[in-house]
Short mmCIF file of C-alpha atoms in Angstrom, two decimals:
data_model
loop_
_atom_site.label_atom_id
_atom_site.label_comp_id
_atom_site.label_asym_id
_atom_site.label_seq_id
_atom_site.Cartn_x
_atom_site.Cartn_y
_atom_site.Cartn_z
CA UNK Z 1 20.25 -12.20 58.73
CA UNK Z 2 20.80 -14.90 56.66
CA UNK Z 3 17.26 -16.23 56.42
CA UNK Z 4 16.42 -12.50 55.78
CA UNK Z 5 19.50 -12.68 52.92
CA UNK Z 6 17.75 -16.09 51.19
CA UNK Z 7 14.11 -14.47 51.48
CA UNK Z 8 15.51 -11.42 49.49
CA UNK Z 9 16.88 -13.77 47.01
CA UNK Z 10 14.06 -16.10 46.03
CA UNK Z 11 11.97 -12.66 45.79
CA UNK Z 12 14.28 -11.30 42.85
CA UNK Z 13 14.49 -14.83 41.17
CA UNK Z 14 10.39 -15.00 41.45
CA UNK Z 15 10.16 -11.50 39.92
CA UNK Z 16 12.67 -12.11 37.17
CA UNK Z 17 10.85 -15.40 36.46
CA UNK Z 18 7.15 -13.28 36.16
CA UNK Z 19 8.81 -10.67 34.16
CA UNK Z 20 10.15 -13.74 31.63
CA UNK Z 21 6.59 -15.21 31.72
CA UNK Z 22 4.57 -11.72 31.25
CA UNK Z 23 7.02 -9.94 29.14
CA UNK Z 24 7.06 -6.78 31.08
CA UNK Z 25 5.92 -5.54 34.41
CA UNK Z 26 2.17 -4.28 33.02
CA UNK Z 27 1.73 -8.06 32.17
CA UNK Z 28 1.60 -7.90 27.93
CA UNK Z 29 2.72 -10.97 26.80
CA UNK Z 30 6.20 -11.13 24.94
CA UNK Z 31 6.13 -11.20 20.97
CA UNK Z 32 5.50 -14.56 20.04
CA UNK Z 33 8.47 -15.37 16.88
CA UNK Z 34 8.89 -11.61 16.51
CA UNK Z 35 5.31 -11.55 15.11
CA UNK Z 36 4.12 -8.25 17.25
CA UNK Z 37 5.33 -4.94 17.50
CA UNK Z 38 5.77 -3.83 21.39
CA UNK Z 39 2.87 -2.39 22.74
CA UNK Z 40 2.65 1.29 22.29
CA UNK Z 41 3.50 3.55 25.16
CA UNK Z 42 -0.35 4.22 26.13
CA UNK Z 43 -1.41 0.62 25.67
CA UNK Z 44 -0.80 -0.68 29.73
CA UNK Z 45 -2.02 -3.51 30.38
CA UNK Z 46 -5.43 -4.09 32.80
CA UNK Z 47 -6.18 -0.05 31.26
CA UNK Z 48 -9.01 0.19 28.85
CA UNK Z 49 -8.36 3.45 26.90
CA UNK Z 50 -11.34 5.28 24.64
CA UNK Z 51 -11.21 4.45 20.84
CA UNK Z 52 -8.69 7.12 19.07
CA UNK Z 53 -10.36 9.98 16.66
CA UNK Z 54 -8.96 12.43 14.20
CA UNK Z 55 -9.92 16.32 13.64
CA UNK Z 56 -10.14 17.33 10.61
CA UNK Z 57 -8.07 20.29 10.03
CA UNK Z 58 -7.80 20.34 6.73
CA UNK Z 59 -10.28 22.99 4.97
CA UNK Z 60 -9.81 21.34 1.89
CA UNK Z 61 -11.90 18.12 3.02
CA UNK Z 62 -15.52 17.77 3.46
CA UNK Z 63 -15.45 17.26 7.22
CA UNK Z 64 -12.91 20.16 8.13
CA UNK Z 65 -13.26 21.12 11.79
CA UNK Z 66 -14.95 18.14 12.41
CA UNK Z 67 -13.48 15.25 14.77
CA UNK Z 68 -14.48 11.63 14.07
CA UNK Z 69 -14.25 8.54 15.90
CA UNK Z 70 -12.97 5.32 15.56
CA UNK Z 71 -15.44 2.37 16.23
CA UNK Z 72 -14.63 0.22 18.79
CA UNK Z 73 -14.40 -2.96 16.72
CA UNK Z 74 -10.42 -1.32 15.73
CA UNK Z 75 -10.45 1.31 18.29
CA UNK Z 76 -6.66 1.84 16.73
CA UNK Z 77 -4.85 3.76 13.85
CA UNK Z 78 -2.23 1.91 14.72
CA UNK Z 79 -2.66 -1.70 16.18
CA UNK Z 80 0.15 -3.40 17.90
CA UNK Z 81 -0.68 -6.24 16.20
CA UNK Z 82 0.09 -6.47 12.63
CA UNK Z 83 -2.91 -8.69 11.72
CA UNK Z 84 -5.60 -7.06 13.61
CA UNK Z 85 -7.72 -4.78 11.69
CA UNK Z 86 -6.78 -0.75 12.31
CA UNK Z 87 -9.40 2.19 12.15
CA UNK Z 88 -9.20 4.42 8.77
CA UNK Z 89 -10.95 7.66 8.77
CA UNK Z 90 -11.67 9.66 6.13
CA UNK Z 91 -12.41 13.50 6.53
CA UNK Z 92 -13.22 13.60 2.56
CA UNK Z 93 -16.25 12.02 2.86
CA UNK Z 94 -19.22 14.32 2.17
CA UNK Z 95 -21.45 12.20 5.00
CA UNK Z 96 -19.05 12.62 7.45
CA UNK Z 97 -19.06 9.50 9.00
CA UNK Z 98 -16.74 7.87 11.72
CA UNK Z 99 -13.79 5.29 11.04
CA UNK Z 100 -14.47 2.37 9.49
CA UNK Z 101 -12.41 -1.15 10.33
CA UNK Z 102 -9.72 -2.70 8.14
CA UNK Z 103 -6.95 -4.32 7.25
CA UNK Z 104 -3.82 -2.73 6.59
CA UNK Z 105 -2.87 -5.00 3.56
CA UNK Z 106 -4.25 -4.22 -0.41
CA UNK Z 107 -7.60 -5.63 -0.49
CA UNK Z 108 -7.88 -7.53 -4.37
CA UNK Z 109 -11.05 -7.13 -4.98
CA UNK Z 110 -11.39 -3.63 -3.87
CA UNK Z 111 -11.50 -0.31 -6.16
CA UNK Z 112 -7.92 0.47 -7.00
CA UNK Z 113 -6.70 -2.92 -6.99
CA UNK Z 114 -3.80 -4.54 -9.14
CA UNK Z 115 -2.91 -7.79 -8.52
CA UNK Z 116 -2.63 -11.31 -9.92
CA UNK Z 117 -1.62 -11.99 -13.49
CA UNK Z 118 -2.66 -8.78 -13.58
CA UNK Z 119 -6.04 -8.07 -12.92
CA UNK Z 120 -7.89 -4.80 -12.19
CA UNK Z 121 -10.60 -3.16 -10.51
CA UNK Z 122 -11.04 0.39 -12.08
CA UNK Z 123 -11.99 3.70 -9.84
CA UNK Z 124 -15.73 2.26 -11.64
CA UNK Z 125 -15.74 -0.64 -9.35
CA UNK Z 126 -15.75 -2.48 -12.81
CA UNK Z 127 -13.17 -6.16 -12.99
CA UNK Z 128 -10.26 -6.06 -16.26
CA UNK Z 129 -7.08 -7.97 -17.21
CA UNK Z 130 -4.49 -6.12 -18.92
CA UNK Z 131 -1.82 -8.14 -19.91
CA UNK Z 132 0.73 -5.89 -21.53
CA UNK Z 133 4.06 -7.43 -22.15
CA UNK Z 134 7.15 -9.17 -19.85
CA UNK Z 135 10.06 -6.94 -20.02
CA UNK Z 136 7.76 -3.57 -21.25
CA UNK Z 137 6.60 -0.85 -18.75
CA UNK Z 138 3.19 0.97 -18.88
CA UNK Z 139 1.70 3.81 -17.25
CA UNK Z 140 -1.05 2.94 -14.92
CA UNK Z 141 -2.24 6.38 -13.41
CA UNK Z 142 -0.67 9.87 -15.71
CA UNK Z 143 -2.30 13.32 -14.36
CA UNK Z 144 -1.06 16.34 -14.31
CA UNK Z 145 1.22 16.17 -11.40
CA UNK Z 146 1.48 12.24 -11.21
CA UNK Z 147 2.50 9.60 -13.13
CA UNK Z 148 2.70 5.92 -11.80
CA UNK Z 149 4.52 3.53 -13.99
CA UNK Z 150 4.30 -0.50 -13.51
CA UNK Z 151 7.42 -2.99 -15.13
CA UNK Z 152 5.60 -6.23 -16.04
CA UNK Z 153 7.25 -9.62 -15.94
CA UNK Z 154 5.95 -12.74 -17.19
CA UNK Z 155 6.58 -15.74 -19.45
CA UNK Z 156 5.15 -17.27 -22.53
CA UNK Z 157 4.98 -20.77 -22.54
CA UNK Z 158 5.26 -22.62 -26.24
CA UNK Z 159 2.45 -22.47 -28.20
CA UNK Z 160 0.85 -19.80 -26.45
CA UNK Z 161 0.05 -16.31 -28.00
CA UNK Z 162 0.89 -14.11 -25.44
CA UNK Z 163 2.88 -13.65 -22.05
CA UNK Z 164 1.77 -14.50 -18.86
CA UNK Z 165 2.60 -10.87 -16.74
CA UNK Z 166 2.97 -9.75 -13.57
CA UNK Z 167 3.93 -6.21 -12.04
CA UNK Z 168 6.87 -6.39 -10.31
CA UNK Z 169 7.52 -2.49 -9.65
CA UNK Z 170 6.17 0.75 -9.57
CA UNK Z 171 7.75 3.96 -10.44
CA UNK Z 172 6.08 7.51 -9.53
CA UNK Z 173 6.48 10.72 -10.53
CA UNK Z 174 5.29 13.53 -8.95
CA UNK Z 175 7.05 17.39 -8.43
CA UNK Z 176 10.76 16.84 -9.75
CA UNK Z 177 11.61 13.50 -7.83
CA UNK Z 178 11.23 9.90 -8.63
CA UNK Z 179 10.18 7.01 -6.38
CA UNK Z 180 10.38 3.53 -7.31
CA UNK Z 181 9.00 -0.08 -5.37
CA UNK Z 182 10.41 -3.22 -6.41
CA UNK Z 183 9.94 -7.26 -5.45
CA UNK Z 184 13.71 -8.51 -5.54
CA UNK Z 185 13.98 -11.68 -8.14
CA UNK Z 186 14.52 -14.99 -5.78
CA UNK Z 187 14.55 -18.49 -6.64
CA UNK Z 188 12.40 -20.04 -3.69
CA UNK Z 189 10.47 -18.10 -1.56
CA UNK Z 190 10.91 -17.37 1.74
CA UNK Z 191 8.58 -15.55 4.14
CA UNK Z 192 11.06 -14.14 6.42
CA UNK Z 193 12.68 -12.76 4.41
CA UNK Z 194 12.43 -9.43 2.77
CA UNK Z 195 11.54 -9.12 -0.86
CA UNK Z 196 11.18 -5.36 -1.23
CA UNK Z 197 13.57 -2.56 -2.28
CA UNK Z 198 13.16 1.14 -3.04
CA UNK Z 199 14.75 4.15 -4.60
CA UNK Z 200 14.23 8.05 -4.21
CA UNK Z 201 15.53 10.33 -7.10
CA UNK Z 202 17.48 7.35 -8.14
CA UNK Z 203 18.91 6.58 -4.74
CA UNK Z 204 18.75 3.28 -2.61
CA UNK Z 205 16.57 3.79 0.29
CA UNK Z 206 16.27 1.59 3.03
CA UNK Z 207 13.34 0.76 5.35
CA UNK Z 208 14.57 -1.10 8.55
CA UNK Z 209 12.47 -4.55 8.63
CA UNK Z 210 9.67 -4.39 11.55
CA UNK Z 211 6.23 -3.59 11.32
CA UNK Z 212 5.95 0.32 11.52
CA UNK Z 213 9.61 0.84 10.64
CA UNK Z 214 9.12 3.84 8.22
CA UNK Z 215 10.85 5.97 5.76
CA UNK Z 216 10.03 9.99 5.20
CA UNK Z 217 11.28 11.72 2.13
CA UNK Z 218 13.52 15.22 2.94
CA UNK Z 219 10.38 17.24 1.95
CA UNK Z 220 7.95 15.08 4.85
CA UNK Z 221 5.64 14.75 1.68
CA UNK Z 222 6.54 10.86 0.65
CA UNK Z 223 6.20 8.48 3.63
CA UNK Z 224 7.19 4.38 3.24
CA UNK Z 225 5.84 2.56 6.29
CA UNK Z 226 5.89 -1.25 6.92
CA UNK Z 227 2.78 -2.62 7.61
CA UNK Z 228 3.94 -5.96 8.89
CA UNK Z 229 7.84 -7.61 9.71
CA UNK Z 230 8.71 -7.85 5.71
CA UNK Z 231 7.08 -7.80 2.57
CA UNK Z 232 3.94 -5.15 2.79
CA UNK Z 233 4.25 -1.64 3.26
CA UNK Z 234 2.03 1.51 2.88
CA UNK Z 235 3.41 4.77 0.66
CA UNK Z 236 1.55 7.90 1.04
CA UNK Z 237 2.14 10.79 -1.01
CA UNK Z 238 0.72 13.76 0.98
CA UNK Z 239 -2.88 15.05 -0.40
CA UNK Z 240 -2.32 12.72 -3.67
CA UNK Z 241 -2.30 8.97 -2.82
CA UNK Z 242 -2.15 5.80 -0.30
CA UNK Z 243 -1.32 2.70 -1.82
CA UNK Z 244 -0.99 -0.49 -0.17
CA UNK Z 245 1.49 -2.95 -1.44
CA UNK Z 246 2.25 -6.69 -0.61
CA UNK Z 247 4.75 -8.55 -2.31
CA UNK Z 248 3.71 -12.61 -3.45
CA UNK Z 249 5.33 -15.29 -5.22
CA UNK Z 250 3.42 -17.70 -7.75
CA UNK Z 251 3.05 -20.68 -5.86
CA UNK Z 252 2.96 -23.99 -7.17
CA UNK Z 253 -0.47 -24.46 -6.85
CA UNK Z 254 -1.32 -21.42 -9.20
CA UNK Z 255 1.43 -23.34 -11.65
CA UNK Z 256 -0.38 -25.96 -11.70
CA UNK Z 257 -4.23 -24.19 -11.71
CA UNK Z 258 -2.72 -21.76 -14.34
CA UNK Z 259 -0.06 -23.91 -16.73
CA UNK Z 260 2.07 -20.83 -16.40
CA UNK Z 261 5.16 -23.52 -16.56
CA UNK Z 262 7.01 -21.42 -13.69
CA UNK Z 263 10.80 -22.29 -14.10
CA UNK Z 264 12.71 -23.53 -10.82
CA UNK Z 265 14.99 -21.04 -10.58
CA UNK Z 266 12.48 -18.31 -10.34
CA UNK Z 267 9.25 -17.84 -8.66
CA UNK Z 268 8.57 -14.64 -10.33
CA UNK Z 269 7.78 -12.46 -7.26
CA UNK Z 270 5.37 -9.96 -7.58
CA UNK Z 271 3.54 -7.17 -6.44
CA UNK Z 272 -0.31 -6.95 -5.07
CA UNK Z 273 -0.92 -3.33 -5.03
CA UNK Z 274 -4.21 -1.34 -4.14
CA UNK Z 275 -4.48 2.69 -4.59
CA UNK Z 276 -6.28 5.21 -3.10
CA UNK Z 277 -6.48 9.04 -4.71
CA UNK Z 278 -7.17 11.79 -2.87
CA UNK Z 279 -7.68 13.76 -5.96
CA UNK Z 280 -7.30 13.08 -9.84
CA UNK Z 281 -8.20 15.85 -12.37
CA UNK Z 282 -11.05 15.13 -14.90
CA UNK Z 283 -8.41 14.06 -17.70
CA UNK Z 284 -6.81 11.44 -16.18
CA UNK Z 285 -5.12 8.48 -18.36
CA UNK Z 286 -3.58 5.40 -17.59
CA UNK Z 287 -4.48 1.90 -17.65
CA UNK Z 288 -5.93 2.41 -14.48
CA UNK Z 289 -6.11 6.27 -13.68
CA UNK Z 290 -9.07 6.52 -17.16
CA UNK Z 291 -11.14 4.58 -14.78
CA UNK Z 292 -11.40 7.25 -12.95
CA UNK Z 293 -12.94 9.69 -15.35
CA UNK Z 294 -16.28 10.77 -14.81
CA UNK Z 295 -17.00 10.42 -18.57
CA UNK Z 296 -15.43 7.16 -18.86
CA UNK Z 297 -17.28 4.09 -20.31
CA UNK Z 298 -15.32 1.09 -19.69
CA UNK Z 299 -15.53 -0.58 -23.12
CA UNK Z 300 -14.17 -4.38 -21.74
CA UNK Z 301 -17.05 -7.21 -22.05
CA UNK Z 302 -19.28 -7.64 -19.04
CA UNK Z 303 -20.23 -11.57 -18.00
CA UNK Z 304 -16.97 -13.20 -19.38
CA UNK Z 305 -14.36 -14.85 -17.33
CA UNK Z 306 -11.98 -12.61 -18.25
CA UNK Z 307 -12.53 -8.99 -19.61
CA UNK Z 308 -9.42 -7.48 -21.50
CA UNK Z 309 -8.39 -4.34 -21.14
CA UNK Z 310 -6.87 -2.97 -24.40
CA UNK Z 311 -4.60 -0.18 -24.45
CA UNK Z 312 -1.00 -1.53 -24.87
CA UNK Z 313 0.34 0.93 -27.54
CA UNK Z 314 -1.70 4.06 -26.09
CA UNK Z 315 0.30 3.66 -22.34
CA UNK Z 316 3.82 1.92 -22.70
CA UNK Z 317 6.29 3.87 -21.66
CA UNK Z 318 10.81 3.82 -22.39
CA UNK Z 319 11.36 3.11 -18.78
CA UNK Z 320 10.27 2.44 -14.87
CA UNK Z 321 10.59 6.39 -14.44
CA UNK Z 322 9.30 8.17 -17.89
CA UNK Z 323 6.23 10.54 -18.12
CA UNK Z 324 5.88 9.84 -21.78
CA UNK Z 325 3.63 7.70 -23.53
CA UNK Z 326 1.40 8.33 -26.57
CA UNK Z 327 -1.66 9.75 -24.01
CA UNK Z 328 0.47 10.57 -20.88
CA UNK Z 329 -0.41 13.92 -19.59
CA UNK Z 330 2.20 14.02 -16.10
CA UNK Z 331 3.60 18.09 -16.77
CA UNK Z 332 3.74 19.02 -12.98
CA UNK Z 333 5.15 22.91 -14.50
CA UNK Z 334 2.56 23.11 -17.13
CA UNK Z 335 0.06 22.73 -14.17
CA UNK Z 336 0.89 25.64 -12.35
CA UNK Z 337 -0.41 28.03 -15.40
CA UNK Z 338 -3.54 26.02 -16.48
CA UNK Z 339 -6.35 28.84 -16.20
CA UNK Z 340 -9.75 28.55 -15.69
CA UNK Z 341 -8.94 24.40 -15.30
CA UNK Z 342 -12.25 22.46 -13.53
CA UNK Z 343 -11.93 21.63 -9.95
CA UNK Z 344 -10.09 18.14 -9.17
CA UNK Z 345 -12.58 15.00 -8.13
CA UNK Z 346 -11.42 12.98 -5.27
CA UNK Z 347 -11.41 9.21 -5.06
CA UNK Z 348 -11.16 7.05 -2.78
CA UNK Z 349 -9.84 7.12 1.20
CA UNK Z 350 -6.67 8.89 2.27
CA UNK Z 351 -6.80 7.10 5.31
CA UNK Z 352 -5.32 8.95 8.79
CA UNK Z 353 -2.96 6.51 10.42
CA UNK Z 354 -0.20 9.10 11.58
CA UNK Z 355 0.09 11.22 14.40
CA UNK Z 356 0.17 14.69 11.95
CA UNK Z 357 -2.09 12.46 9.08
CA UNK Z 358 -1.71 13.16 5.49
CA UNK Z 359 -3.04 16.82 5.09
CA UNK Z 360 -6.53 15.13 6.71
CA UNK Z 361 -6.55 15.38 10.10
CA UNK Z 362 -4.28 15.61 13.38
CA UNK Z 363 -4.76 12.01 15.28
CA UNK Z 364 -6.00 12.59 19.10
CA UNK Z 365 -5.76 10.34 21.89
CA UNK Z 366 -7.31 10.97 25.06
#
């Protein structure tokens, strides 16, 4: 019996030892540093699953009553894995085509793209600076029922003739509420530590750190979503926008590259933001949204280093959260009794990465 007794003991210390090693008992490997999420319930171990898809159920889209396919290069909407490239679908696309891979994080030289000191790439695909002013706030995208505002930062250095900006939050308008996305002012950067903050109708809101972690508005239309432990999220506005959003300091090296003459006390945290728009009327304004325009001719100089974007006293606006500026057109009311208006243009993916996706699709796994 006691031979039996010792057996039965060295068994339960050799399990509890394999379950230390392997993490759990289907053998995925414990998160290195707190770097991965936990594997999803239907990712087991030794079990290869099909790639996920999404039907689109929306009649709205192109593809509605279709169901396409994620490729098996990012079989996932959702990757365990933070820095693996997930599957985005997009039922508004008139060729119908299955998911395409990438990452989760605002690509910079994409369409849709503000980031830098800050530079631009217009719904045209075409490269701008628009420097604005530290301390001022413009209006990148104003429609009818959205306006997205952008506070600048920056410094001027002596002797120069203008600031050195960068956009350090976002405020959108849409409906009757407010939303604003901020990088918090720190001295020395950090990358463990969180640099984001966030307010609804002019309330804190708080999104638990932890890739995934999310936040959903009362109304399930507005959805904050970490995309990895701190610093980079994803905010979807239901049938009107994604936009991706990573928060950066300027490092020492761009100091240096740049002459910005970056003070120690600050390293002027900012954000890199890319958007995509489900749909923006024909009149669109904005630093950013006129790009969008099907009439537009982008009047910046091709073949120069740096292409300026003019447009300071047509888009600043009083404050992070105000529709007006001298060609800001956001009147969510007035929109409801526009007769006879054209039919909205979409732009862009509004990618499916949620179980019930954003008025796309419904995600399936078999």
């Amino acid at each position: 019996m006691k031979l039996q007794h010792e057996y039965h003991l060295l068994l339960i210390l050799f399990l509890s030892c394999m379950s230390m090693s392997f993490g759990d008992l289907y053998g995925n490997a414990p998160p290195p540093n707190g770097d991965l999420a936990p594997p999803p319930p239907f990712k087991v171990a030794g079990k290869q699953f099909p790639p996920e898809s999404i039907v689109c159920n929306d009649p709205r889209t192109s593809c509605f009553g279709k169901t396409l396919q994620c490729p098996k290069q990012c079989p996932e909407l959702k990757p365990a894995d933070p820095k693996a490239k997930a599957c985005f679908i997009d039922c508004n696309r008139p060729s119908c085509e299955d998911g395409t891979c990438r990452s989760r994080k605002p690509n910079c030289e994409g369409n849709g793209a503000a980031c830098y000191d800050p530079r631009f790439v217009g719904g045209d695909g075409i490269m701008f600076y628009f420097h604005g002013k530290a301390n001022h706030h413009f209006a990148l995208v104003s429609d009818h029922n959205l306006q997205i505002n952008a506070h600048f930062i920056g410094i001027r250095p002596a002797g120069r003739p203008r600031d050195f900006t960068w956009i350090q939050s976002l405020g959108i308008l849409f409906e009757d509420h407010s939303f604003t996305l901020s990088a918090t002012q720190t001295s020395s950067w950090d990358n463990s530590l969180d640099h984001l903050s966030f307010t609804f109708d002019d309330t804190t809101i708080y999104v638990d750190e932890g890739y995934l972690s999310s936040w959903t508005s009362p109304s399930n239309k507005l959805n904050v979503e970490r995309t990895s432990m701190v610093n980079s999220v994803t905010v979807t506005l239901q049938n009107v926008f994604e936009i991706m959003v990573t928060v950066v300091p300027v490092t020492k090296e761009d100091d240096r590259i740049h002459k910005y003459q970056i003070p120690e006390n600050d390293c002027f945290a900012h954000l890199e933001v890319q958007f995509k728009f489900l749909k923006l009327s024909e009149k669109v304004e904005g630093v950013l949204g006129q790009t969008y325009r099907p009439d537009f001719e982008n009047p910046v100089k091709r073949g120069v280093s740096m292409p300026i974007m003019s447009g300071e006293e047509r888009y600043i606006t009083s404050s992070l959260v105000s529709p007006s500026c001298k060609y800001c057109i956001f009147s969510p009311e007035k929109k409801k009794d526009v007769v006879g208006k054209k039919p909205e243009i979409s732009h862009g993916a509004m990618d499916c990465t949620s179980e019930v996706t954003n008025g796309y699709g419904v995600a399936c796994r078999r």
